[in-house]
Amino acid sequence: MADDEGPALYEIRRHASGPCVSNYPPQQVAEAPGGSLLSLISGVSRLKQRWNEYREPRKPKRLISLFVSPSGEHVAVAVGNRITILRRKDDYREPCGIFINRSFCTFTAGAWSDYHDVLGVADDSETLYFIKSNGDEIGRIMRRNLRVPLPIISLIAPDDHDMQKSSLCGFTVVTCDGSLQHIEICQDSTASVSSTQYSNNSSTLKGQLHDIICLDYHPKLFLLAVVGRDVGGLSLSKGNSGSYLLSFWHRKATSDLEHLYSTEFKGVYSLPKGYQCHQSYPKVLISPRGTLAAALDVTGEMHIFRRDTQGLSLVNSSLGGRSEVQELLSGILDFTWWSDHVLTLAKRGGVTTMIDVKNGLRVKDSDPAYSISVLQRVQEVEGHLFLIDMTPSDNSAINREKNGSYIVEQITECNFDQFDPSRLQWSLISFSEKSIQEMYRILIFNKKYEAAMEFAHHHGLDRDEVMKSQWLHSDQGKHAIQNFLIMITDQDFVLSQCVEKVGSTEDAAKALLEHGLRLTDQYVFSKSEDGNRAIWDRRMTRLQLLQYMDRLETFMGINMGRFSVQEYVKFRDMPLNDAAVKLAESGKIGALNLLFKRHPYSLIPFMLEILSAIPETVPVQTYKQLLPGSRPPANIVLREEDWVECEKMVNFIQKLPMDDETAVKFKTEHIVKQCLAYGWLPADEILSWYKKRAIDIDSFSGQLDSCLCLVDIGRSIGINALQHFYEDISYLNQLIYTDDGDLNLSLSLVAWEDLSDYEKFKMMLRGVKVETVIERLHNKAMPFLQNRLHGAALFSEDKVESFLVRWLTEIALENKLDLCLVVIDEGCRDFGHNCFFKDEVEAVDSALQCIYRCSSTDQWSNMATILSKLPQLQ
C-alpha cells in the first residue's frame, strides 16, 4: 500500500458462512439439593476455583478465532470446538477440510505452516493439535506431555531459519512464563512427535518477563513483540490495572532471542472480579514494515507505539487530546494492521473503521457495520484482511446499540457454560486493497452505478465506463438508447454496439441502427479527402448499418411482421442465396418473391439454383413470376441510394482483401449493382435449366401438365429454343392422356426424350387397329411427322424413306397387310392434299415392299386389293 494519505479503497467480498455447532458446549444441569459425595467434591472444586479467581482474575475465553496462513492460501475459522478450513482456489467459498475437537474446548492460539499446509492450534485445555489443510489430524500433544505445563500464549510458525534446519513440520510454542519450546511433527501416518526446549538463559523471554499476556512475531524482520510484566513488577498490586511492558526481541539464526528495547505503559490485561462490561481479547501486533506496534487490553483501550533506532515511544499522546481520537482508540473489540500506518478497528458498536496512525484521522468517510468482528490480516500482503462476522439467529442475549447494529458479548468463564453458540451464524468476509481504477471497475461490475458515478466524479475518471455497463445490462431498447448510449462519448464503442446489438423488438432494433446512421452522417465524402483510414472504417460501418437496416425490413416482410431476435440475427449475416434456398425448400413462394424483389442483384447469380430448390410438387403457376426469361426483369425498384453507396466506396471495397462471408455484411444492393458487371444469365444455362426442371417435375411428381406449363411459360417470356421441347412434351401428354383405349401408355418424360423421332412416331401408332389407324395417323402421327419435316429435313439427297413407309414395311413383316391396305388406300386417294406419301412413286414403292415382305399365304386378297388401289404410273 502506498504511503500517501487519502481514503482507503478496498473491495468487500463475502465468502463461506455456516452455523455454529448446536451441541457445543454441553449444557450444565443444576443438581438437586442434598447431593452425593461426588457433588460435595465438585462443590469443593468450585470453591477452590472461585478462590483462585479472586487471587488471579481470569482472562476472557474466546469462542471465535481466525487463523490466516501467511500467504493467504488457507483460512481457518474456529468457532467453538469446530475448525472450518477454506482455500483461496475457490475464493474461500467451500470448506476443503473440517476438524472437530471432541473434548468441547475452544481454540485459543494457532499458526499456519505455509510450507507444509499444516495448521497448529492450541485449545483452552493446553492441548496442541496439528491439522492438515483437508481437516485430517496428524498429531496431538496433551498438556501433560509438554515439558513446561503452563498456559500456552502463542504458536509461532516456522520461518526461513526453521526450514533450513529441518524438513519436518515444526512450531514454536510460547507459554505464559516466557518458555519457548520447538515441536516437530512428522506428516506420515505414524505422526511421531518430538520437542526441544530452548536453553533457559538471558537470551530467552523466561526470566525477563513475568506473566506474558500476548505476543506477535514478524517472520520477515525476525522481530518478536511481547506484552507482559517484568520480573521486578511482582510487587505491584494485583488490581485490575497496572504497569506492563512492551518489549521487542530479535530472533537470531540460533533461535535464541536478543532483547532490543522495552517501554512501560498502563493497561488492563486481566478481568477484574465482577467485571460486567464488554471485554476484548488482549492482542499485540507489529505493523507490516515493523515501524509501529499496537496493543489492545481487555477493556478495549489501544496503545500505539512507534519503533525507531532509539527505542519505543507511545504514539497516543502525539495524536493530541482530541476527543474523536480518544473515542476511536477505545471501545475496540479487535484490530489488525491494514498497512504500515493504518489500523483496522472492530468497534463494539458494530462498526469496522480504519484510522491513520500518523494523524489520528479516519481514512474512510463511511464504515461497514458488522455484529461482532474477529480480524486477521494476510501477513505477506498489505491491504488484505479477513473478518469473521457473527450474527445471531434470534434476538436473545443481544444488545441493540443506538445505531441499530448487533453486538454479541464476549463470553467469559463466569457465563461460558450457560452460553449456547447455536444461536449464532458466522460469515467470512475479506477486505482487499484496490487501486482507484480497480475499485472503479468493481463498483461497475457489481452494478453500483450511482456509487460508481460519484466515484468517477470524485477521482476524475471517465464516466463512459458506467454508461457502457448500464447499456450492456439493459434491454438495448429505445429508452436505453436515450438514457445510456447517446451519453457515451466513445464513438467507436457506440458504433460497435449499433452494429453488434439487436433490440428485443423491431422498433428497438431499428432505433439502434438509425442511431448509428446518424452518427456516421458526419463522414460524408468531401473534395479534399486525406485518406484517413479511420474515416473509411466509419464509412464501412455505415454500409454495414444500411445492410442491416435493409435486412431488417426484408426480414419483417418475409415473416409477415413477426420479429424474433435470434432469427433476425442469423438472417442478417446469412448469404442471401442461402436464405433464398431455405425459403424455396420450404415452399414459401411469397417470401421468396419478396426476397427477389428487394435483393435482385444479390440473388440473380444464384437464381437457377434457388428455383431448383422449390419442391417439384409446388404448382408452377405460383412461382411463374420468378421464372427467368430471355432478358432481366425490367421493373427492378430499390430504395434511394445512400451517399456512401457511391463509386468511390465501390473502388475502396474492391481493393480490400475480403472473403465472401465478410463481404455479405457490407455489400448492399446498390454496392452489388456497381460491383458486378451486370448482365443476364446465359441463354444456354436458362434453356438447360428449363429442360432439367421439367424432367425433375415429371420424375418426382408425375405431373406432366406442370412440365408443360413450365415450358410454356418459358416460351412466353422469350426462351424460343424451348419450342421443340414443348412440342415433345405435348405429344407425350397427348399419348398418355388420350381417350383411345388401345394405347394404354405409361412413359416418363426422360424416357420419351431418349427415344428417336422414328421411335416416337411408332409409339404414337402403338396398338392401332384397322378401325383406328387412319384417325391416329391424322390426329397424332402425321402432325408429328410434318412437324419434324418442317423443323429439319428427314430426307437426304439419298432419298431415305419416310417414317410412314418404314413403319408400313415393318408391320408387313408381321403379316398385318390389312393395316397396310387401309393406310395405302387412304394415302392414294388425293396426293395433292394427303400427306401420307410424298408422291405416287413413293406410294407404289411402299405398296410393293409391303406385298413382298408379307410371308403369309392367306393374304392374296389383301395383296390384290392393295395393287388395285395404286395409281397408274405413266
XYZ file of N, CA and C in Angstrom, residues 461-673:
639
model
N -12.476 10.312 -13.182
C -12.431 9.157 -14.092
C -13.440 9.326 -15.226
N -13.242 8.542 -16.245
C -14.121 8.567 -17.411
C -15.451 7.906 -17.055
N -16.526 8.675 -17.078
C -17.835 8.143 -16.708
C -18.447 7.279 -17.804
N -17.786 7.224 -18.951
C -18.273 6.354 -20.033
C -18.410 4.905 -19.570
N -17.479 4.486 -18.695
C -17.486 3.080 -18.285
C -18.779 2.719 -17.551
N -19.305 3.646 -16.777
C -20.569 3.399 -16.074
C -21.704 3.278 -17.085
N -21.729 4.233 -18.023
C -22.779 4.223 -19.036
C -22.698 2.971 -19.905
N -21.488 2.565 -20.215
C -21.323 1.354 -21.020
C -21.901 0.136 -20.307
N -21.588 0.006 -19.034
C -22.101 -1.142 -18.289
C -23.627 -1.107 -18.188
N -24.169 0.085 -17.917
C -25.623 0.201 -17.846
C -26.263 -0.158 -19.177
N -25.618 0.289 -20.261
C -26.147 -0.042 -21.593
C -26.084 -1.543 -21.850
N -24.935 -2.151 -21.539
C -24.742 -3.567 -21.821
C -25.683 -4.447 -21.008
N -26.106 -3.963 -19.839
C -27.008 -4.750 -18.999
C -28.468 -4.321 -19.160
N -28.726 -3.496 -20.171
C -30.100 -3.073 -20.441
C -30.713 -3.953 -21.514
N -31.945 -3.627 -21.889
C -32.611 -4.375 -22.953
C -32.271 -3.840 -24.334
N -31.377 -2.857 -24.405
C -30.972 -2.216 -25.662
C -32.169 -1.665 -26.442
N -33.176 -1.219 -25.695
C -34.358 -0.649 -26.323
C -34.233 0.851 -26.511
N -35.353 1.466 -26.908
C -35.347 2.904 -27.176
C -34.954 3.716 -25.947
N -35.503 3.354 -24.794
C -35.197 4.110 -23.577
C -33.731 3.959 -23.204
N -33.176 2.762 -23.387
C -31.757 2.548 -23.080
C -30.876 3.361 -24.012
N -31.296 3.500 -25.253
C -30.531 4.323 -26.201
C -30.512 5.772 -25.728
N -31.676 6.265 -25.336
C -31.775 7.655 -24.901
C -31.064 7.898 -23.576
N -31.160 6.953 -22.661
C -30.635 7.165 -21.315
C -29.152 6.853 -21.201
N -28.651 5.916 -21.992
C -27.273 5.464 -21.816
C -26.418 5.652 -23.069
N -26.868 5.103 -24.187
C -25.989 5.039 -25.356
C -25.617 6.418 -25.879
N -26.584 7.311 -25.952
C -26.268 8.639 -26.505
C -25.409 9.461 -25.545
N -25.301 9.009 -24.279
C -24.481 9.719 -23.306
C -23.015 9.300 -23.372
N -22.705 8.236 -24.117
C -21.341 7.711 -24.189
C -20.563 8.482 -25.244
N -19.390 8.969 -24.867
C -18.580 9.762 -25.793
C -17.666 8.898 -26.663
N -17.428 7.692 -26.268
C -16.581 6.777 -27.042
C -17.350 6.322 -28.279
N -17.089 6.999 -29.399
C -17.884 6.728 -30.593
C -17.594 5.359 -31.193
N -16.372 4.882 -31.053
C -16.063 3.537 -31.546
C -16.931 2.502 -30.839
N -17.055 2.648 -29.519
C -17.894 1.723 -28.764
C -19.350 1.837 -29.188
N -19.830 3.066 -29.311
C -21.240 3.272 -29.667
C -21.548 2.651 -31.014
N -20.687 2.900 -32.006
C -20.940 2.343 -33.335
C -20.849 0.820 -33.324
N -19.924 0.281 -32.531
C -19.838 -1.182 -32.442
C -21.115 -1.765 -31.842
N -21.701 -1.063 -30.880
C -22.949 -1.525 -30.292
C -24.112 -1.428 -31.287
N -24.112 -0.355 -32.075
C -25.165 -0.210 -33.089
C -25.087 -1.335 -34.116
N -23.886 -1.813 -34.373
C -23.707 -2.896 -35.340
C -23.974 -4.254 -34.707
N -23.479 -4.477 -33.495
C -23.492 -5.810 -32.902
C -24.785 -6.125 -32.160
N -25.366 -5.157 -31.496
C -26.519 -5.435 -30.655
C -27.819 -5.376 -31.448
N -28.804 -6.110 -30.963
C -30.136 -6.128 -31.569
C -31.154 -5.970 -30.451
N -32.024 -4.987 -30.568
C -33.062 -4.784 -29.561
C -34.053 -5.936 -29.535
N -34.827 -5.983 -28.482
C -35.769 -7.098 -28.301
C -37.018 -6.960 -29.161
N -37.215 -5.804 -29.754
C -38.363 -5.593 -30.638
C -37.877 -4.993 -31.957
N -38.774 -4.978 -32.935
C -38.419 -4.379 -34.225
C -38.094 -2.903 -34.057
N -38.900 -2.203 -33.282
C -38.663 -0.772 -33.089
C -37.317 -0.513 -32.431
N -36.981 -1.351 -31.437
C -35.707 -1.176 -30.743
C -34.538 -1.456 -31.680
N -34.647 -2.513 -32.471
C -33.581 -2.845 -33.419
C -33.413 -1.739 -34.459
N -34.530 -1.217 -34.929
C -34.481 -0.155 -35.931
C -33.914 1.124 -35.343
N -34.302 1.450 -34.111
C -33.808 2.672 -33.471
C -32.298 2.622 -33.282
N -31.784 1.463 -32.955
C -30.342 1.319 -32.760
C -29.595 1.531 -34.078
N -30.109 0.966 -35.158
C -29.478 1.156 -36.466
C -29.559 2.622 -36.907
N -30.696 3.226 -36.661
C -30.859 4.636 -37.040
C -29.895 5.522 -36.271
N -29.676 5.203 -34.993
C -28.728 5.997 -34.204
C -27.326 5.895 -34.794
N -26.934 4.695 -35.204
C -25.629 4.526 -35.832
C -25.520 5.280 -37.141
N -26.604 5.294 -37.926
C -26.591 6.037 -39.195
C -26.473 7.536 -38.961
N -27.113 8.030 -37.908
C -26.992 9.456 -37.592
C -25.548 9.817 -37.231
N -24.904 8.941 -36.465
C -23.529 9.225 -36.054
C -22.566 9.223 -37.239
N -22.832 8.370 -38.223
C -21.910 8.270 -39.366
C -22.227 9.263 -40.472
N -23.252 10.066 -40.291
C -23.581 11.090 -41.295
C -22.459 12.109 -41.472
N -21.635 12.267 -40.455
C -20.605 13.307 -40.495
C -19.410 12.925 -41.360
N -19.387 11.671 -41.850
C -18.226 11.225 -42.611
C -18.494 11.226 -44.116
N -19.369 12.127 -44.551
C -19.705 12.237 -45.962
C -18.452 12.624 -46.753
N -18.402 12.202 -48.006
C -17.241 12.474 -48.853
C -17.094 13.969 -49.105
N -15.859 14.413 -49.109
C -15.572 15.817 -49.389
C -14.555 15.894 -50.526
N -14.354 17.076 -51.039
C -13.431 17.251 -52.156
C -11.987 17.018 -51.732
N -11.689 17.368 -50.489
C -10.308 17.209 -50.005
C -10.232 15.979 -49.093
N -10.187 14.811 -49.682
C -10.063 13.580 -48.911
C -8.607 13.377 -48.510
N -8.374 13.105 -47.231
C -7.000 12.929 -46.759
C -6.604 11.461 -46.623
N -7.485 10.570 -46.988
C -7.149 9.153 -46.943
C -7.077 8.578 -45.543
N -7.690 9.249 -44.573
C -7.680 8.775 -43.198
C -8.420 7.434 -43.108
N -7.699 6.393 -42.691
C -8.292 5.056 -42.655
C -9.442 4.971 -41.647
N -9.325 5.722 -40.533
C -10.389 5.694 -39.528
C -11.708 6.187 -40.121
N -11.631 7.201 -40.974
C -12.850 7.715 -41.607
C -13.432 6.681 -42.557
N -12.548 6.015 -43.316
C -13.040 4.963 -44.212
C -13.673 3.822 -43.423
N -13.118 3.520 -42.245
C -13.709 2.474 -41.398
C -15.115 2.871 -40.947
N -15.313 4.146 -40.633
C -16.642 4.608 -40.232
C -17.619 4.500 -41.409
N -17.119 4.763 -42.619
C -17.987 4.621 -43.789
C -18.344 3.157 -44.020
N -17.386 2.284 -43.773
C -17.682 0.844 -43.870
C -18.739 0.450 -42.829
N -18.625 1.053 -41.655
C -19.633 0.795 -40.618
C -21.005 1.263 -41.084
N -21.033 2.399 -41.755
C -22.315 2.912 -42.266
C -22.904 1.936 -43.289
N -22.062 1.401 -44.155
C -22.548 0.416 -45.120
C -23.154 -0.793 -44.404
N -22.483 -1.232 -43.359
C -22.993 -2.380 -42.607
C -24.327 -2.054 -41.946
N -24.455 -0.841 -41.416
C -25.721 -0.433 -40.808
C -26.835 -0.376 -41.854
N -26.509 0.129 -43.036
C -27.500 0.156 -44.122
C -27.913 -1.252 -44.519
N -26.927 -2.129 -44.600
C -27.229 -3.518 -44.951
C -28.145 -4.158 -43.914
N -27.848 -3.907 -42.621
C -28.675 -4.482 -41.559
C -30.076 -3.874 -41.548
N -30.168 -2.607 -41.887
C -31.484 -1.980 -41.961
C -32.294 -2.602 -43.100
N -31.646 -2.786 -44.261
C -32.336 -3.443 -45.383
C -32.767 -4.847 -45.002
N -31.867 -5.555 -44.351
C -32.196 -6.929 -43.962
C -33.342 -6.961 -42.946
N -33.374 -5.951 -42.049
C -34.456 -5.901 -41.067
C -35.807 -5.756 -41.759
N -35.882 -4.835 -42.707
C -37.138 -4.633 -43.426
C -37.521 -5.877 -44.225
N -36.537 -6.517 -44.845
C -36.810 -7.747 -45.587
C -37.273 -8.852 -44.644
N -36.597 -8.954 -43.505
C -36.946 -9.987 -42.528
C -38.394 -9.832 -42.057
N -38.771 -8.597 -41.756
C -40.140 -8.369 -41.300
C -41.136 -8.694 -42.407
N -40.759 -8.434 -43.648
C -41.656 -8.725 -44.759
C -41.852 -10.211 -44.973
N -40.764 -10.954 -44.995
C -40.896 -12.394 -45.266
C -41.491 -13.141 -44.084
N -41.468 -12.510 -42.888
C -42.073 -13.137 -41.703
C -43.413 -12.504 -41.352
N -43.942 -11.734 -42.266
C -45.274 -11.133 -42.109
C -45.415 -10.365 -40.801
N -44.382 -9.566 -40.483
C -44.450 -8.670 -39.336
C -44.067 -9.275 -38.012
N -43.706 -10.556 -37.977
C -43.310 -11.189 -36.720
C -41.800 -11.045 -36.535
N -41.385 -10.551 -35.354
C -39.964 -10.294 -35.096
C -39.422 -11.285 -34.081
N -38.273 -11.837 -34.388
C -37.555 -12.725 -33.468
C -36.095 -12.326 -33.491
N -35.543 -12.012 -32.313
C -34.154 -11.561 -32.229
C -33.214 -12.636 -32.765
N -33.406 -13.877 -32.307
C -32.487 -14.942 -32.705
C -32.534 -15.177 -34.213
N -33.739 -15.216 -34.766
C -33.870 -15.476 -36.196
C -33.330 -14.309 -37.026
N -33.574 -13.090 -36.563
C -33.087 -11.930 -37.310
C -31.564 -11.870 -37.294
N -30.967 -12.164 -36.148
C -29.505 -12.138 -36.048
C -28.892 -13.133 -37.031
N -29.481 -14.305 -37.159
C -28.978 -15.283 -38.127
C -29.200 -14.803 -39.559
N -30.370 -14.215 -39.813
C -30.723 -13.818 -41.172
C -29.849 -12.674 -41.682
N -29.532 -11.718 -40.818
C -28.873 -10.509 -41.318
C -27.428 -10.748 -41.734
N -26.793 -11.792 -41.210
C -25.421 -12.104 -41.606
C -25.351 -13.312 -42.537
N -26.495 -13.844 -42.923
C -26.529 -15.014 -43.786
C -26.432 -14.598 -45.255
N -25.654 -15.317 -46.077
C -25.689 -15.035 -47.514
C -27.125 -15.154 -48.022
N -27.550 -14.177 -48.795
C -28.951 -14.136 -49.222
C -29.339 -15.346 -50.062
N -28.392 -15.883 -50.820
C -28.742 -17.061 -51.609
C -29.058 -18.255 -50.721
N -28.355 -18.353 -49.567
C -28.677 -19.432 -48.624
C -30.069 -19.236 -48.033
N -30.383 -17.989 -47.689
C -31.723 -17.702 -47.161
C -32.782 -17.997 -48.210
N -32.510 -17.633 -49.454
C -33.480 -17.884 -50.527
C -33.681 -19.372 -50.751
N -32.616 -20.142 -50.707
C -32.728 -21.594 -50.877
C -33.593 -22.198 -49.772
N -33.409 -21.732 -48.544
C -34.223 -22.255 -47.436
C -35.693 -21.929 -47.635
N -35.979 -20.710 -48.079
C -37.373 -20.350 -48.343
C -37.936 -21.188 -49.478
N -37.141 -21.404 -50.511
C -37.599 -22.205 -51.653
C -37.872 -23.637 -51.227
N -36.981 -24.196 -50.430
C -37.147 -25.580 -49.986
C -38.408 -25.762 -49.156
N -38.771 -24.719 -48.416
C -39.977 -24.804 -47.586
C -41.233 -24.405 -48.354
N -41.082 -24.062 -49.616
C -42.244 -23.724 -50.433
C -42.863 -22.380 -50.116
N -42.108 -21.472 -49.476
C -42.633 -20.142 -49.136
C -42.414 -19.215 -50.323
N -43.276 -19.352 -51.293
C -43.092 -18.642 -52.564
C -43.285 -17.137 -52.390
N -44.252 -16.744 -51.579
C -44.481 -15.315 -51.346
C -43.265 -14.645 -50.735
N -42.683 -15.282 -49.723
C -41.487 -14.727 -49.083
C -40.318 -14.717 -50.058
N -40.215 -15.774 -50.856
C -39.138 -15.846 -51.835
C -39.274 -14.746 -52.888
N -40.493 -14.501 -53.303
C -40.748 -13.430 -54.278
C -40.331 -12.074 -53.712
N -40.655 -11.829 -52.417
C -40.267 -10.579 -51.771
C -38.750 -10.454 -51.697
N -38.090 -11.559 -51.408
C -36.637 -11.548 -51.317
C -36.015 -11.162 -52.664
N -36.562 -11.706 -53.746
C -36.048 -11.368 -55.072
C -36.325 -9.908 -55.426
N -37.459 -9.394 -54.992
C -37.774 -8.004 -55.309
C -36.864 -7.027 -54.570
N -36.540 -7.343 -53.300
C -35.748 -6.416 -52.503
C -34.243 -6.574 -52.737
N -33.806 -7.771 -53.161
C -32.375 -8.020 -53.323
C -32.092 -8.720 -54.657
N -32.521 -8.112 -55.759
C -32.383 -8.797 -57.055
C -30.931 -8.995 -57.474
N -30.103 -7.987 -57.268
C -28.731 -8.073 -57.758
C -27.908 -9.092 -56.970
N -28.256 -9.296 -55.731
C -27.549 -10.296 -54.932
C -27.984 -11.715 -55.289
N -29.221 -11.859 -55.787
C -29.779 -13.192 -56.000
C -29.721 -13.667 -57.441
N -29.632 -12.761 -58.400
C -29.664 -13.176 -59.810
C -28.573 -14.193 -60.142
N -27.336 -14.045 -59.656
C -26.325 -15.056 -59.978
C -26.684 -16.462 -59.472
N -27.555 -16.544 -58.465
C -27.922 -17.838 -57.880
C -29.368 -18.216 -58.216
N -29.938 -17.534 -59.177
C -31.377 -17.657 -59.450
C -31.785 -19.089 -59.786
N -31.044 -19.731 -60.689
C -31.422 -21.082 -61.134
C -31.288 -22.091 -59.995
N -30.237 -21.923 -59.174
C -30.046 -22.804 -58.022
C -31.209 -22.658 -57.034
N -31.624 -21.418 -56.816
C -32.722 -21.157 -55.871
C -34.025 -21.754 -56.376
N -34.333 -21.529 -57.652
C -35.588 -22.044 -58.209
C -35.614 -23.568 -58.232
N -34.449 -24.166 -58.383
C -34.397 -25.634 -58.382
C -34.727 -26.201 -57.011
N -34.564 -25.380 -55.951
C -34.835 -25.863 -54.597
C -36.319 -25.899 -54.281
N -37.159 -25.267 -55.123
C -38.609 -25.307 -54.881
C -39.093 -26.740 -55.087
N -39.859 -27.294 -54.168
C -40.347 -28.672 -54.328
C -41.083 -28.837 -55.658
N -40.854 -29.979 -56.311
C -41.437 -30.230 -57.630
C -42.948 -30.321 -57.585
N -43.486 -30.548 -56.396
C -44.942 -30.664 -56.277
C -45.645 -29.316 -56.195
N -44.875 -28.246 -56.026
C -45.478 -26.915 -55.947
C -45.954 -26.508 -57.343
N -47.198 -26.077 -57.490
C -47.696 -25.679 -58.817
C -46.837 -24.593 -59.444
N -46.532 -24.768 -60.728
C -45.657 -23.824 -61.420
C -46.273 -22.435 -61.476
N -47.580 -22.357 -61.549
C -48.250 -21.062 -61.652
C -47.959 -20.170 -60.451
N -47.669 -20.781 -59.282
C -47.444 -19.973 -58.077
C -46.120 -19.237 -58.110
N -45.162 -19.728 -58.887
C -43.872 -19.035 -58.932
C -43.470 -18.652 -60.359
N -44.462 -18.506 -61.219
C -44.142 -18.160 -62.609
C -43.489 -16.784 -62.712
N -43.802 -15.878 -61.764
C -43.198 -14.545 -61.829
C -41.706 -14.570 -61.518
N -41.212 -15.707 -60.960
C -39.794 -15.823 -60.652
C -38.999 -16.487 -61.771
N -39.698 -17.085 -62.726
C -39.009 -17.849 -63.769
C -38.217 -16.914 -64.683
N -37.009 -17.336 -65.072
C -36.148 -16.466 -65.894
C -36.587 -16.449 -67.358
N -36.532 -15.280 -67.952
C -36.815 -15.134 -69.373
C -35.544 -14.826 -70.142
N -35.722 -14.351 -71.343
C -34.556 -14.061 -72.183
C -33.871 -12.761 -71.786
N -34.560 -11.926 -70.997
C -33.998 -10.643 -70.579
C -34.185 -10.481 -69.060
N -33.349 -9.643 -68.439
C -33.520 -9.402 -66.995
C -34.821 -8.665 -66.728
N -35.309 -8.753 -65.470
C -36.552 -8.037 -65.127
C -36.409 -6.539 -65.405
N -37.464 -5.969 -65.933
C -37.410 -4.543 -66.299
C -37.909 -3.637 -65.187
N -38.516 -4.209 -64.152
C -39.159 -3.376 -63.119
C -38.444 -3.481 -61.769
N -37.095 -3.500 -61.778
C -36.343 -3.547 -60.516
C -36.402 -2.180 -59.848
N -36.889 -2.161 -58.593
C -37.014 -0.912 -57.840
C -36.300 -1.102 -56.500
N -35.296 -0.271 -56.239
C -34.564 -0.304 -54.978
C -34.854 0.956 -54.177
N -34.480 0.911 -52.886
C -34.602 2.125 -52.080
C -33.664 3.185 -52.635
N -33.826 4.404 -52.144
C -32.991 5.502 -52.612
C -31.530 5.262 -52.217
N -30.650 5.518 -53.122
C -29.226 5.273 -52.885
C -28.693 6.231 -51.822
N -27.915 5.679 -50.852
C -27.303 6.480 -49.797
C -26.015 7.111 -50.320
N -25.580 8.203 -49.671
C -24.386 8.907 -50.136
C -23.146 8.023 -50.096
N -23.133 7.051 -49.193
C -21.946 6.217 -49.069
C -21.881 5.132 -50.141
N -23.012 4.880 -50.814
C -23.061 3.827 -51.835
C -22.688 4.396 -53.201
N -21.488 4.938 -53.254
C -21.052 5.622 -54.468
C -19.846 4.903 -55.073
N -19.391 5.406 -56.195
C -18.295 4.763 -56.914
C -17.001 4.767 -56.105
N -16.751 5.846 -55.350
C -15.550 5.900 -54.515
C -15.527 4.753 -53.515
N -16.692 4.492 -52.926
C -16.764 3.422 -51.933
C -16.608 2.063 -52.595
N -17.162 1.920 -53.780
C -17.026 0.662 -54.510
C -15.561 0.393 -54.809
N -14.850 1.403 -55.257
C -13.427 1.247 -55.549
C -12.639 0.879 -54.298
N -12.997 1.492 -53.167
C -12.315 1.192 -51.905
C -12.560 -0.263 -51.492
N -13.803 -0.713 -51.594
C -14.153 -2.073 -51.199
C -13.438 -3.099 -52.074
N -13.364 -2.837 -53.353
C -12.756 -3.806 -54.261
C -11.262 -3.973 -54.025
N -10.643 -3.017 -53.348
C -9.220 -3.130 -53.027
C -8.974 -3.887 -51.723
N -10.023 -4.109 -50.940
C -9.855 -4.759 -49.645
C -9.780 -6.272 -49.805
N -8.890 -6.921 -49.030
C -8.891 -8.389 -49.008
C -10.079 -8.870 -48.166
N -11.082 -9.388 -48.795
C -12.338 -9.697 -48.104
C -12.925 -10.989 -48.668
N -13.224 -11.939 -47.771
C -13.866 -13.167 -48.232
C -15.361 -12.936 -48.388
N -16.027 -13.923 -48.971
C -17.459 -13.771 -49.267
C -18.279 -13.587 -48.001
N -17.888 -14.292 -46.931
C -18.653 -14.201 -45.685
C -18.596 -12.796 -45.106
N -17.443 -12.151 -45.221
C -17.307 -10.776 -44.717
C -17.993 -9.788 -45.648
N -17.872 -10.033 -46.938
C -18.442 -9.106 -47.924
C -19.948 -8.969 -47.779
N -20.601 -10.037 -47.320
C -22.061 -10.011 -47.156
C -22.484 -8.857 -46.259
N -21.650 -8.517 -45.267
C -22.029 -7.508 -44.284
C -21.982 -6.087 -44.834
N -21.288 -5.894 -45.937
C -21.085 -4.541 -46.450
C -21.723 -4.291 -47.815
N -21.943 -5.336 -48.577
C -22.401 -5.149 -49.958
C -23.915 -5.044 -50.015
N -24.371 -3.806 -49.928
C -25.799 -3.544 -50.099
C -26.153 -3.751 -51.572
N -27.449 -3.668 -51.911
C -27.867 -3.890 -53.294
C -27.244 -2.874 -54.240
N -27.135 -1.634 -53.791
C -26.537 -0.615 -54.658
C -25.055 -0.885 -54.875
N -24.371 -1.382 -53.840
C -22.952 -1.718 -53.994
C -22.796 -2.925 -54.908
N -23.623 -3.942 -54.725
C -23.551 -5.137 -55.574
C -23.813 -4.766 -57.028
N -24.773 -3.904 -57.234
C -25.119 -3.484 -58.601
C -23.913 -2.867 -59.296
